[in-house]
Short mmCIF file of C-alpha atoms and ligand atoms in Angstrom, two decimals:
data_model
loop_
_atom_site.label_atom_id
_atom_site.label_comp_id
_atom_site.label_asym_id
_atom_site.label_seq_id
_atom_site.Cartn_x
_atom_site.Cartn_y
_atom_site.Cartn_z
CA MET A 739 111.44 84.47 88.58
CA THR A 740 115.07 81.80 89.49
CA THR A 741 115.11 80.12 92.51
CA GLU A 742 118.30 82.08 93.27
CA ALA A 743 116.35 85.47 93.05
CA ALA A 744 113.13 83.98 95.20
CA TYR A 745 115.77 82.99 97.35
CA ALA A 746 117.70 86.65 97.38
CA GLU A 747 114.13 87.83 98.41
CA LEU A 748 113.56 86.15 100.84
CA VAL A 749 116.53 86.55 102.63
CA SER A 750 115.59 90.43 102.34
CA ARG A 751 112.21 90.28 103.89
CA LEU A 752 113.53 87.81 106.50
CA LYS A 753 116.33 90.46 107.02
CA ARG A 754 113.89 93.27 107.09
CA ALA A 755 111.70 91.56 109.54
CA HIS A 756 114.80 90.65 111.82
CA VAL A 757 115.62 94.84 111.97
CA LEU A 758 112.48 95.52 113.15
CA GLY A 759 112.54 93.00 115.88
CA THR A 760 116.25 94.52 116.85
CA VAL A 761 114.66 97.67 117.22
CA ASN A 762 111.76 96.08 119.68
CA GLY A 763 114.40 94.73 121.64
CA LEU A 764 116.40 97.84 121.97
CA LEU A 765 113.45 99.86 123.25
CA GLY A 766 113.06 96.84 125.72
CA TRP A 767 116.26 97.13 127.13
CA ASP A 768 115.97 101.01 127.36
CA GLU A 769 113.11 100.38 129.23
CA GLN A 770 114.52 98.37 132.22
CA VAL A 771 117.57 100.41 131.96
CA ASN A 772 117.24 103.96 131.02
CA LEU A 773 112.89 104.84 130.66
CA PRO A 774 112.16 107.70 133.16
CA PRO A 775 108.91 106.03 135.52
CA ASP A 776 106.38 108.32 133.99
CA SER A 777 107.36 107.35 130.23
CA ALA A 778 106.10 104.10 131.01
CA ASP A 779 102.74 104.71 128.22
CA LEU A 780 104.55 105.72 124.99
CA ARG A 781 106.91 102.85 126.11
CA GLY A 782 104.02 100.70 125.71
CA GLU A 783 102.42 102.41 122.37
CA GLN A 784 106.30 102.26 120.40
CA LEU A 785 106.72 98.25 121.51
CA ALA A 786 103.48 97.75 120.20
CA LEU A 787 103.00 99.37 117.26
CA LEU A 788 107.08 97.98 116.64
CA ALA A 789 105.72 94.23 117.21
CA GLU A 790 102.02 95.10 115.18
CA LEU A 791 104.73 95.94 111.54
CA GLN A 792 107.25 92.97 112.82
CA HIS A 793 103.95 90.69 112.17
CA ALA A 794 102.82 92.27 108.84
CA VAL A 795 106.36 91.68 107.71
CA ALA A 796 106.74 88.37 108.99
CA SER A 797 102.87 87.16 107.94
CA ASP A 798 103.24 88.89 104.58
CA PRO A 799 101.72 86.72 101.79
CA ARG A 800 104.53 87.62 99.78
CA VAL A 801 106.87 85.47 102.35
CA GLY A 802 104.41 82.83 101.53
CA GLU A 803 105.03 83.05 97.91
CA LEU A 804 108.23 82.40 97.42
CA LEU A 805 108.31 80.01 100.25
CA THR A 806 106.02 78.02 98.09
CA LEU A 807 108.08 78.25 94.89
CA LEU A 808 111.38 77.30 96.80
CA ASP A 809 109.50 74.40 98.06
CA GLY A 810 109.50 73.12 94.36
CA GLN A 811 112.44 73.66 93.51
CA PRO A 812 114.69 71.54 96.92
CA GLY A 813 117.25 70.69 94.45
CA GLU A 814 118.61 73.61 93.63
CA LEU A 815 119.50 74.93 96.54
CA ALA A 816 122.76 74.63 98.69
CA ALA A 817 122.21 72.57 102.42
CA ASP A 818 122.62 75.98 103.81
CA GLN A 819 119.59 77.51 101.85
CA ARG A 820 117.46 74.29 102.89
CA VAL A 821 118.30 75.07 106.36
CA VAL A 822 117.03 78.71 105.98
CA LEU A 823 114.06 77.30 103.90
CA LYS A 824 112.79 75.09 106.48
CA CYS A 825 112.86 76.94 109.32
CA SER A 826 111.44 79.88 107.35
CA ARG A 827 109.01 78.13 106.57
CA ARG A 828 108.57 76.45 110.11
CA ASP A 829 108.12 80.24 111.53
CA TYR A 830 105.91 81.27 108.31
CA ASP A 831 102.93 78.47 108.78
CA ARG A 832 103.27 79.47 112.70
CA VAL A 833 102.54 83.02 112.13
CA VAL A 834 99.85 82.82 109.37
CA LYS A 835 97.99 80.87 111.44
CA LEU A 836 97.32 83.67 114.80
CA PRO A 837 94.58 86.04 113.84
CA PRO A 838 95.71 89.66 114.08
CA GLU A 839 92.91 90.09 116.61
CA PHE A 840 93.86 87.06 118.45
CA VAL A 841 97.45 88.51 119.07
CA ARG A 842 96.41 91.88 119.79
CA GLU A 843 93.78 90.56 122.62
CA LYS A 844 96.96 88.76 123.56
CA ALA A 845 99.61 91.44 123.88
CA ARG A 846 97.04 93.62 125.40
CA HIS A 847 95.70 91.07 128.07
CA SER A 848 99.63 90.15 128.95
CA SER A 849 100.18 93.74 129.65
CA GLN A 850 97.19 94.10 131.75
CA THR A 851 98.23 91.01 133.44
CA PHE A 852 101.95 91.82 134.27
CA HIS A 853 100.99 94.95 136.21
CA ALA A 854 98.66 92.80 138.24
CA TRP A 855 101.28 90.39 139.24
CA ALA A 856 103.50 93.28 140.26
CA ARG A 857 100.68 94.94 142.68
CA CYS A 858 99.31 91.12 143.78
CA LYS A 859 102.88 89.78 144.20
CA ALA A 860 103.87 92.99 146.60
CA ALA A 861 100.39 92.59 148.75
CA ALA A 862 101.21 88.31 148.11
CA ASP A 863 97.40 88.46 147.19
CA PHE A 864 96.79 85.54 144.91
CA ALA A 865 92.50 86.13 145.12
CA GLY A 866 93.44 89.19 143.11
CA TYR A 867 95.68 87.99 140.56
CA VAL A 868 93.50 84.32 139.37
CA PRO A 869 91.13 86.09 137.13
CA PHE A 870 93.97 87.71 135.11
CA LEU A 871 95.77 84.47 135.09
CA GLU A 872 92.62 82.67 134.06
CA LYS A 873 92.47 84.51 130.84
CA GLN A 874 96.16 84.01 130.25
CA LEU A 875 95.73 80.04 130.15
CA GLU A 876 92.88 80.69 128.28
CA LEU A 877 94.58 82.37 125.72
CA ALA A 878 97.50 80.42 126.02
CA LYS A 879 94.87 77.17 124.85
CA GLN A 880 93.43 79.29 122.13
CA GLU A 881 96.82 80.02 120.46
CA ALA A 882 97.95 76.40 120.96
CA ALA A 883 94.72 75.26 119.13
CA TYR A 884 94.83 77.72 116.05
CA LEU A 885 98.54 76.22 115.77
CA GLY A 886 97.05 72.26 115.12
CA TYR A 887 97.93 71.33 119.17
CA ALA A 888 94.23 71.24 120.36
CA ALA A 889 95.29 67.60 121.83
CA ALA A 890 98.38 68.60 123.60
CA PRO A 891 98.66 72.59 124.49
CA TYR A 892 101.17 72.10 127.00
CA ASP A 893 103.61 70.48 123.44
CA TYR A 894 103.12 73.15 121.71
CA MET A 895 104.12 75.54 124.90
CA ILE A 896 107.42 73.66 125.38
CA ASP A 897 107.77 73.31 121.99
CA ARG A 898 107.40 77.36 121.13
CA HIS A 899 110.90 77.80 123.60
CA ASP A 900 112.50 74.07 122.47
CA PRO A 901 111.91 72.75 119.10
CA GLY A 902 111.17 69.91 118.97
CA MET A 903 110.89 68.96 122.59
CA THR A 904 108.02 67.06 124.44
CA ALA A 905 106.37 67.45 127.55
CA ALA A 906 106.97 63.21 127.98
CA VAL A 907 110.28 63.58 126.79
CA ILE A 908 110.80 66.01 129.55
CA GLU A 909 108.53 63.81 132.18
CA ARG A 910 111.16 61.12 131.50
CA LEU A 911 114.34 63.30 131.98
CA PHE A 912 112.81 65.28 135.02
CA ALA A 913 111.90 61.72 136.41
CA GLU A 914 115.71 60.53 136.45
CA LEU A 915 117.04 63.43 137.51
CA THR A 916 114.64 63.98 139.92
CA GLU A 917 115.68 60.44 141.62
CA GLY A 918 119.30 61.40 141.89
CA LEU A 919 118.84 64.83 142.99
CA VAL A 920 116.61 64.46 145.77
CA PRO A 921 119.13 62.19 147.69
CA PHE A 922 121.73 63.94 146.76
CA MET A 923 120.90 67.27 147.93
CA ARG A 924 119.62 65.79 151.53
CA GLU A 925 122.77 64.52 151.99
CA ILE A 926 124.35 68.18 151.10
CA VAL A 927 121.58 69.64 153.47
CA SER A 928 122.55 66.86 156.52
CA SER A 929 126.85 67.58 156.12
CA PRO A 930 127.99 69.44 158.95
CA VAL A 931 130.12 71.24 156.57
CA LYS A 932 128.77 74.32 155.80
CA ALA A 933 129.69 77.79 153.66
CA ARG A 934 129.95 80.60 155.78
CA THR A 935 127.50 83.32 155.22
CA GLY A 936 128.23 87.09 155.94
CA LEU A 937 131.80 87.35 154.48
CA PHE A 938 131.57 89.83 152.19
CA ARG A 939 131.00 93.65 152.90
CA GLY A 940 131.26 97.16 151.36
CA PHE A 941 132.11 96.26 147.92
CA PRO A 942 132.23 99.24 145.74
CA VAL A 943 129.95 99.27 143.03
CA GLU A 944 132.48 101.30 141.18
CA GLN A 945 135.34 98.36 141.39
CA GLN A 946 133.16 95.52 140.82
CA ARG A 947 131.95 96.73 137.63
CA ALA A 948 135.02 96.97 136.50
CA PHE A 949 136.12 93.60 138.11
CA LEU A 950 133.47 92.10 136.08
CA HIS A 951 134.15 94.03 132.94
CA ALA A 952 137.45 92.67 133.36
CA VAL A 953 136.23 88.98 133.64
CA THR A 954 133.79 89.22 130.65
CA GLU A 955 136.15 90.46 128.66
CA ARG A 956 138.76 87.67 129.25
CA LEU A 957 136.16 84.86 129.03
CA GLY A 958 135.77 86.51 124.92
CA PHE A 959 132.48 88.62 125.21
CA ASN A 960 133.36 91.35 122.94
CA TYR A 961 132.19 94.81 124.10
CA ARG A 962 133.38 96.39 120.45
CA ARG A 963 129.63 94.93 119.59
CA GLY A 964 128.05 94.72 123.30
CA ARG A 965 127.16 96.35 126.45
CA ILE A 966 126.44 95.88 130.24
CA ASP A 967 124.22 97.92 131.87
CA VAL A 968 122.45 97.24 135.41
CA SER A 969 118.28 96.37 135.74
CA LEU A 970 116.74 95.46 138.11
CA HIS A 971 116.57 91.46 137.22
CA PRO A 972 119.49 90.84 134.72
CA PHE A 973 119.50 89.94 131.58
CA CYS A 974 120.88 89.69 127.55
CA GLU A 975 119.09 91.21 124.62
CA GLY A 976 119.48 91.51 120.94
CA SER A 977 121.69 89.77 118.01
CA ALA A 978 125.22 89.37 116.93
CA ALA A 979 125.76 92.77 116.10
CA ASP A 980 124.86 94.32 119.32
CA ILE A 981 124.39 92.33 122.63
CA ARG A 982 123.06 94.52 125.33
CA MET A 983 123.55 92.59 128.73
CA THR A 984 122.59 93.73 132.09
CA THR A 985 123.43 92.49 136.09
CA ARG A 986 122.63 94.29 139.44
CA PHE A 987 124.82 95.66 142.00
CA ASP A 988 125.02 94.73 146.15
CA LYS A 989 127.85 96.10 147.89
CA ASP A 990 127.50 93.62 150.24
CA ASN A 991 126.95 90.79 147.57
CA PRO A 992 129.56 90.72 144.98
CA LEU A 993 128.99 87.25 144.19
CA ASP A 994 125.27 87.94 143.03
CA SER A 995 126.85 91.06 140.16
CA LEU A 996 129.21 88.42 139.41
CA PHE A 997 127.67 85.64 138.38
CA SER A 998 124.63 87.22 136.69
CA ALA A 999 127.21 89.47 134.10
CA ILE A 1000 129.03 85.79 134.01
CA HIS A 1001 125.49 84.09 133.03
CA GLU A 1002 124.72 86.89 130.86
CA THR A 1003 127.91 87.01 129.20
CA GLY A 1004 127.13 83.02 128.29
CA HIS A 1005 124.24 84.23 126.39
CA GLY A 1006 126.12 87.04 124.67
CA MET A 1007 128.64 85.27 123.86
CA TYR A 1008 126.14 82.62 121.87
CA GLU A 1009 124.61 85.49 120.09
CA GLN A 1010 127.88 87.13 119.00
CA GLY A 1011 129.04 83.40 118.01
CA THR A 1012 126.33 83.04 115.24
CA ARG A 1013 127.97 84.24 111.98
CA LEU A 1014 127.11 88.23 110.90
CA GLU A 1015 126.57 87.15 107.47
CA HIS A 1016 123.94 84.95 108.89
CA GLN A 1017 122.06 87.64 110.80
CA GLY A 1018 118.23 87.89 110.19
CA THR A 1019 118.18 84.17 109.07
CA PRO A 1020 117.59 81.41 110.32
CA LEU A 1021 121.37 80.15 110.36
CA GLY A 1022 122.31 83.38 112.26
CA GLN A 1023 119.93 82.37 115.04
CA ALA A 1024 119.74 80.55 118.85
CA VAL A 1025 118.50 76.93 118.29
CA GLY A 1026 115.74 77.98 121.59
CA MET A 1027 115.65 78.92 125.53
CA GLY A 1028 116.77 75.29 126.68
CA VAL A 1029 120.47 75.85 123.64
CA HIS A 1030 120.64 79.38 125.04
CA GLU A 1031 120.44 78.23 129.06
CA SER A 1032 123.18 75.61 128.26
CA GLN A 1033 125.99 78.40 127.12
CA SER A 1034 124.83 80.78 130.32
CA ARG A 1035 124.99 77.34 132.54
CA LEU A 1036 128.06 76.66 131.41
CA TRP A 1037 130.36 79.66 131.98
CA GLU A 1038 128.49 80.56 134.76
CA ASN A 1039 128.55 76.95 136.80
CA GLN A 1040 131.04 74.72 135.14
CA VAL A 1041 133.70 77.38 134.29
CA ALA A 1042 133.35 80.16 136.64
CA ARG A 1043 132.48 78.37 139.92
CA SER A 1044 135.53 75.64 139.19
CA ARG A 1045 138.95 75.88 140.54
CA PRO A 1046 141.23 76.56 137.95
CA PHE A 1047 138.95 79.43 137.13
CA TRP A 1048 139.57 80.87 140.53
CA ARG A 1049 143.33 79.92 140.47
CA PHE A 1050 143.55 82.79 137.74
CA PHE A 1051 141.12 85.01 138.51
CA GLU A 1052 141.15 85.15 143.04
CA PRO A 1053 144.33 86.62 143.16
CA ARG A 1054 143.11 89.78 140.65
CA PHE A 1055 140.03 89.37 142.97
CA ARG A 1056 141.71 89.74 146.09
CA GLU A 1057 144.25 92.81 143.80
CA THR A 1058 141.11 94.97 143.71
CA PHE A 1059 139.63 94.26 147.28
CA SER A 1060 142.17 93.87 148.81
CA ALA A 1061 140.56 95.18 152.37
CA GLN A 1062 137.52 93.62 151.94
CA LEU A 1063 138.60 90.44 151.38
CA GLY A 1064 141.78 90.40 154.09
CA ALA A 1065 140.48 87.86 156.61
CA VAL A 1066 138.42 85.42 153.75
CA SER A 1067 140.17 82.34 153.18
CA SER A 1068 140.91 80.83 149.68
CA ASP A 1069 138.96 78.00 151.06
CA GLU A 1070 136.26 80.53 152.76
CA LEU A 1071 136.13 82.02 149.08
CA TYR A 1072 136.00 79.01 146.89
CA ARG A 1073 132.85 77.24 149.43
CA ALA A 1074 131.15 80.57 148.88
CA VAL A 1075 131.09 80.64 145.57
CA ASN A 1076 129.92 77.28 145.56
CA ALA A 1077 127.29 77.54 148.53
CA VAL A 1078 124.65 74.95 148.37
CA ARG A 1079 121.73 76.36 150.61
CA PRO A 1080 118.15 75.19 149.84
CA THR A 1081 115.48 78.48 149.56
CA LEU A 1082 112.04 78.88 148.60
CA ILE A 1083 112.97 81.97 145.59
CA ARG A 1084 113.75 80.15 142.33
CA VAL A 1085 116.69 83.33 141.11
CA ASP A 1086 118.21 82.61 144.14
CA ALA A 1087 118.70 79.30 144.11
CA ASP A 1088 122.62 77.40 144.03
CA GLU A 1089 122.85 75.15 140.92
CA VAL A 1090 121.95 71.72 142.44
CA THR A 1091 119.03 72.93 143.93
CA TYR A 1092 117.85 75.07 141.29
CA ASN A 1093 116.90 72.40 139.42
CA LEU A 1094 114.28 71.05 141.33
CA HIS A 1095 112.13 74.46 141.32
CA ILE A 1096 112.15 74.02 137.91
CA ILE A 1097 110.48 70.43 138.45
CA LEU A 1098 107.98 71.67 140.82
CA ARG A 1099 106.96 74.38 137.80
CA PHE A 1100 106.78 71.48 135.17
CA GLU A 1101 104.41 69.44 137.51
CA ILE A 1102 102.22 72.04 137.98
CA GLU A 1103 102.60 73.53 134.76
CA LYS A 1104 101.62 69.89 133.48
CA ARG A 1105 98.29 69.43 135.44
CA LEU A 1106 97.19 73.30 134.39
CA PHE A 1107 97.06 72.53 130.77
CA ALA A 1108 95.89 68.59 131.61
CA GLY A 1109 92.78 70.77 133.25
CA THR A 1110 93.64 68.58 136.66
CA LEU A 1111 94.21 71.79 138.72
CA ALA A 1112 92.72 74.83 138.59
CA VAL A 1113 93.98 78.23 138.69
CA GLN A 1114 92.82 78.79 142.03
CA ASP A 1115 94.42 75.87 143.50
CA LEU A 1116 97.52 76.70 142.44
CA PRO A 1117 98.67 77.79 146.15
CA THR A 1118 98.04 74.35 147.55
CA ALA A 1119 99.28 72.41 144.67
CA TRP A 1120 102.77 74.61 144.97
CA ASN A 1121 103.52 75.06 148.15
CA ALA A 1122 102.46 70.70 149.12
CA LEU A 1123 105.60 70.37 145.92
CA ALA A 1124 107.91 72.92 147.51
CA GLN A 1125 107.66 70.83 150.83
CA GLU A 1126 108.01 67.76 149.24
CA LEU A 1127 111.36 68.46 146.56
CA LEU A 1128 112.93 70.94 148.83
CA GLY A 1129 111.91 70.76 152.39
CA LEU A 1130 110.53 73.97 152.85
CA THR A 1131 106.78 75.64 152.88
CA PRO A 1132 106.36 78.93 151.59
CA ALA A 1133 105.07 81.65 154.25
CA ASN A 1134 103.02 83.48 152.11
CA ASP A 1135 102.12 83.55 147.88
CA ARG A 1136 104.87 85.68 147.56
CA GLU A 1137 106.98 83.70 148.26
CA GLY A 1138 105.95 81.00 146.42
CA VAL A 1139 103.56 81.02 143.37
CA LEU A 1140 103.74 84.69 143.05
CA GLN A 1141 107.13 85.07 142.67
CA ASP A 1142 108.15 84.35 139.22
CA VAL A 1143 106.93 86.77 136.08
CA HIS A 1144 107.09 83.86 133.45
CA TRP A 1145 103.14 82.83 133.30
CA SER A 1146 102.17 86.85 134.15
CA GLY A 1147 103.42 87.21 130.11
CA GLY A 1148 102.07 84.05 128.36
CA MET A 1149 105.14 82.18 128.83
CA PHE A 1150 103.85 79.00 130.21
CA GLY A 1151 106.59 75.67 128.98
CA TYR A 1152 109.45 78.02 129.53
CA PHE A 1153 111.02 77.16 132.79
CA PRO A 1154 111.89 73.43 131.62
CA SER A 1155 114.61 74.79 129.34
CA TYR A 1156 116.24 75.93 132.62
CA CYS A 1157 116.74 72.36 133.47
CA LEU A 1158 117.63 71.54 130.20
CA GLY A 1159 119.91 73.63 129.59
CA ASN A 1160 121.63 72.75 133.06
CA MET A 1161 121.52 69.33 131.00
CA MET A 1162 122.93 70.18 128.16
CA ALA A 1163 125.77 72.18 129.57
CA SER A 1164 127.30 69.06 131.53
CA GLN A 1165 126.83 66.80 128.63
CA PHE A 1166 128.39 69.21 126.32
CA TRP A 1167 131.31 69.63 129.30
CA TYR A 1168 131.99 66.08 129.23
CA LYS A 1169 132.22 66.26 125.66
CA VAL A 1170 134.47 69.76 125.41
CA HIS A 1171 137.01 67.39 128.02
CA GLY A 1172 137.55 64.64 125.65
CA ASP A 1173 137.97 66.35 122.61
CA LEU A 1174 140.20 68.54 124.15
CA THR A 1175 142.87 67.76 126.87
CA GLY A 1176 144.21 70.72 128.86
CA LEU A 1177 141.74 73.04 129.54
CA GLU A 1178 142.00 73.54 133.27
CA GLU A 1179 145.44 74.17 132.44
CA ASP A 1180 144.24 76.75 130.18
CA PHE A 1181 141.83 78.68 132.66
CA ALA A 1182 144.29 78.55 135.05
CA ARG A 1183 145.91 80.73 133.16
CA GLY A 1184 143.29 83.08 132.25
CA ASP A 1185 142.99 81.34 128.80
CA PHE A 1186 139.19 80.62 127.69
CA SER A 1187 139.78 80.96 123.81
CA ARG A 1188 139.67 77.26 122.89
CA LEU A 1189 136.48 76.51 125.45
CA LEU A 1190 134.64 79.19 123.03
CA GLY A 1191 136.15 77.94 119.96
CA TRP A 1192 134.87 74.61 120.35
CA LEU A 1193 131.51 76.24 122.02
CA ARG A 1194 131.53 78.52 118.63
CA ARG A 1195 132.30 75.31 115.79
CA ASN A 1196 129.81 73.04 117.71
CA ILE A 1197 127.11 74.91 118.07
CA HIS A 1198 126.87 78.68 117.73
CA GLU A 1199 127.72 78.54 114.45
CA GLN A 1200 125.67 76.14 113.52
CA GLY A 1201 122.55 78.88 113.57
CA ARG A 1202 118.75 76.48 114.02
CA ARG A 1203 120.38 74.06 111.86
CA HIS A 1204 119.50 71.30 114.57
CA ASP A 1205 116.45 71.32 116.74
CA THR A 1206 117.32 71.30 119.99
CA GLN A 1207 117.49 66.89 120.54
CA GLU A 1208 119.12 66.73 117.44
CA LEU A 1209 121.82 69.35 118.17
CA VAL A 1210 123.10 67.13 121.56
CA LYS A 1211 122.88 64.49 119.65
CA VAL A 1212 125.22 65.60 117.05
CA VAL A 1213 127.82 67.26 119.18
CA THR A 1214 127.84 64.80 121.94
CA GLY A 1215 126.83 62.00 120.19
CA GLU A 1216 124.14 60.77 122.26
CA PRO A 1217 120.75 61.69 123.18
CA LEU A 1218 120.32 64.16 125.80
CA THR A 1219 120.51 63.16 129.32
CA PRO A 1220 120.58 63.83 132.91
CA LYS A 1221 123.08 61.60 133.75
CA TYR A 1222 125.86 64.21 132.59
CA LEU A 1223 124.20 66.77 135.06
CA LEU A 1224 124.30 64.34 138.01
CA ARG A 1225 127.87 63.06 137.16
CA TYR A 1226 129.05 66.95 137.43
CA LEU A 1227 127.31 67.64 140.67
CA ARG A 1228 128.25 64.93 142.41
CA GLU A 1229 132.08 65.44 141.25
CA ARG A 1230 132.09 69.21 142.28
CA TYR A 1231 129.91 69.39 145.38
CA GLY A 1232 130.88 65.92 146.81
CA PRO A 1233 133.87 66.64 147.80
CA LEU A 1234 132.87 69.99 149.14
CA TYR A 1235 130.17 68.99 151.15
CA ARG A 1236 132.09 65.30 152.67
CA ALA A 1237 132.31 65.65 156.06
ZN1 ZN B 1087 119.86 82.48 131.42
#
């Protein structure tokens, strides 16, 4: 068999697995957007069957044969092909190390734990959740052991979401971030300047929908290869050829639906920016969750909370909602967009305090995987950290340790990605301003194309060519550092909260 034929067969097999994955994703999207309430059982079966088929295609021994054949001919492959080979080797070696019985057991337990979590959260009953979470943690450690990470299971959890990243690197980055962030947050909290609450009342959903559609389209989302719908928790799903994103609407909180939509648009434009001809191969895939979050956060925060952005969109916002915004001044609107107010709930947090929510979760996960914290002692540890970092103590576990869905699905090691994404977004932000002058003037004219073009060339079109830390270094010339995030937060929020 020629190298060329082996490579072509490998790609066609990767694409089959990818297409199955997209069907799985579409069913998952439909589950959260459209599914009738009593149809969940069938959907569970459909998703499980597809996951099994996808696993079978991805772990087919023929893929292993092709990889071995190609591994022996590196000189005959082009640079792009070597990237595909390297990443596919990594994926294949991982997928075949997990016994199918284990994959099934984990899927079954995750589904049970999700329902237990929803029940226990509603009742603020942590004790009822303990046995489910304990088993989920055991399964995670078991999985790490199968993958050769028995001695460092938390590193495996992190690497799964951000390839190449480790707990030790994150610990160093977060320590530096905490040192700068906690005093800055205290300055803001003690500032006599406060954003006014209750500014917004009675914004019709249809008009909100039309407005956010116009905004996200102007940012660069391609609605011919994607759409936006409504779900309880906003998310983005899909790949370049078909992106499904969601937001949620509240008549009295139009900024929530708008910023959720812009956040998901950032995720969607990352996927849409990968090259269509590479779909299904690692060159058409995102690096990991940290880089993904850097894209959503950059559009949501650095761009959409900026003055130039509002210089363009404020007149349009006022035109759409003239009755509702009559008594709101420009300054009040801008302060509302950039309100900082510590809260116990991560998903409600502003961009200054958000990182502290993540640092808290990272501390907890580290201890859980090191075996120095037992699941049953989680609430005590959680509440102590919430007080230390945010200056707030949850009244019950619903607004404390039970608030997030991630652990119920076994998604340990996912939280740090959010904060790494914030750091990367700032680092990219300063770099792009160094590379391109006049971006602010672009934004004030409603033109975001040069920014998007830069992100496409430097990040989106690179697919998985580099791992998380390499990408940051290649793009910005520096290793990942929290100093740009700290600088950005000071530059944006310092003047707003200076008395
Ligand atoms: Zn996100």
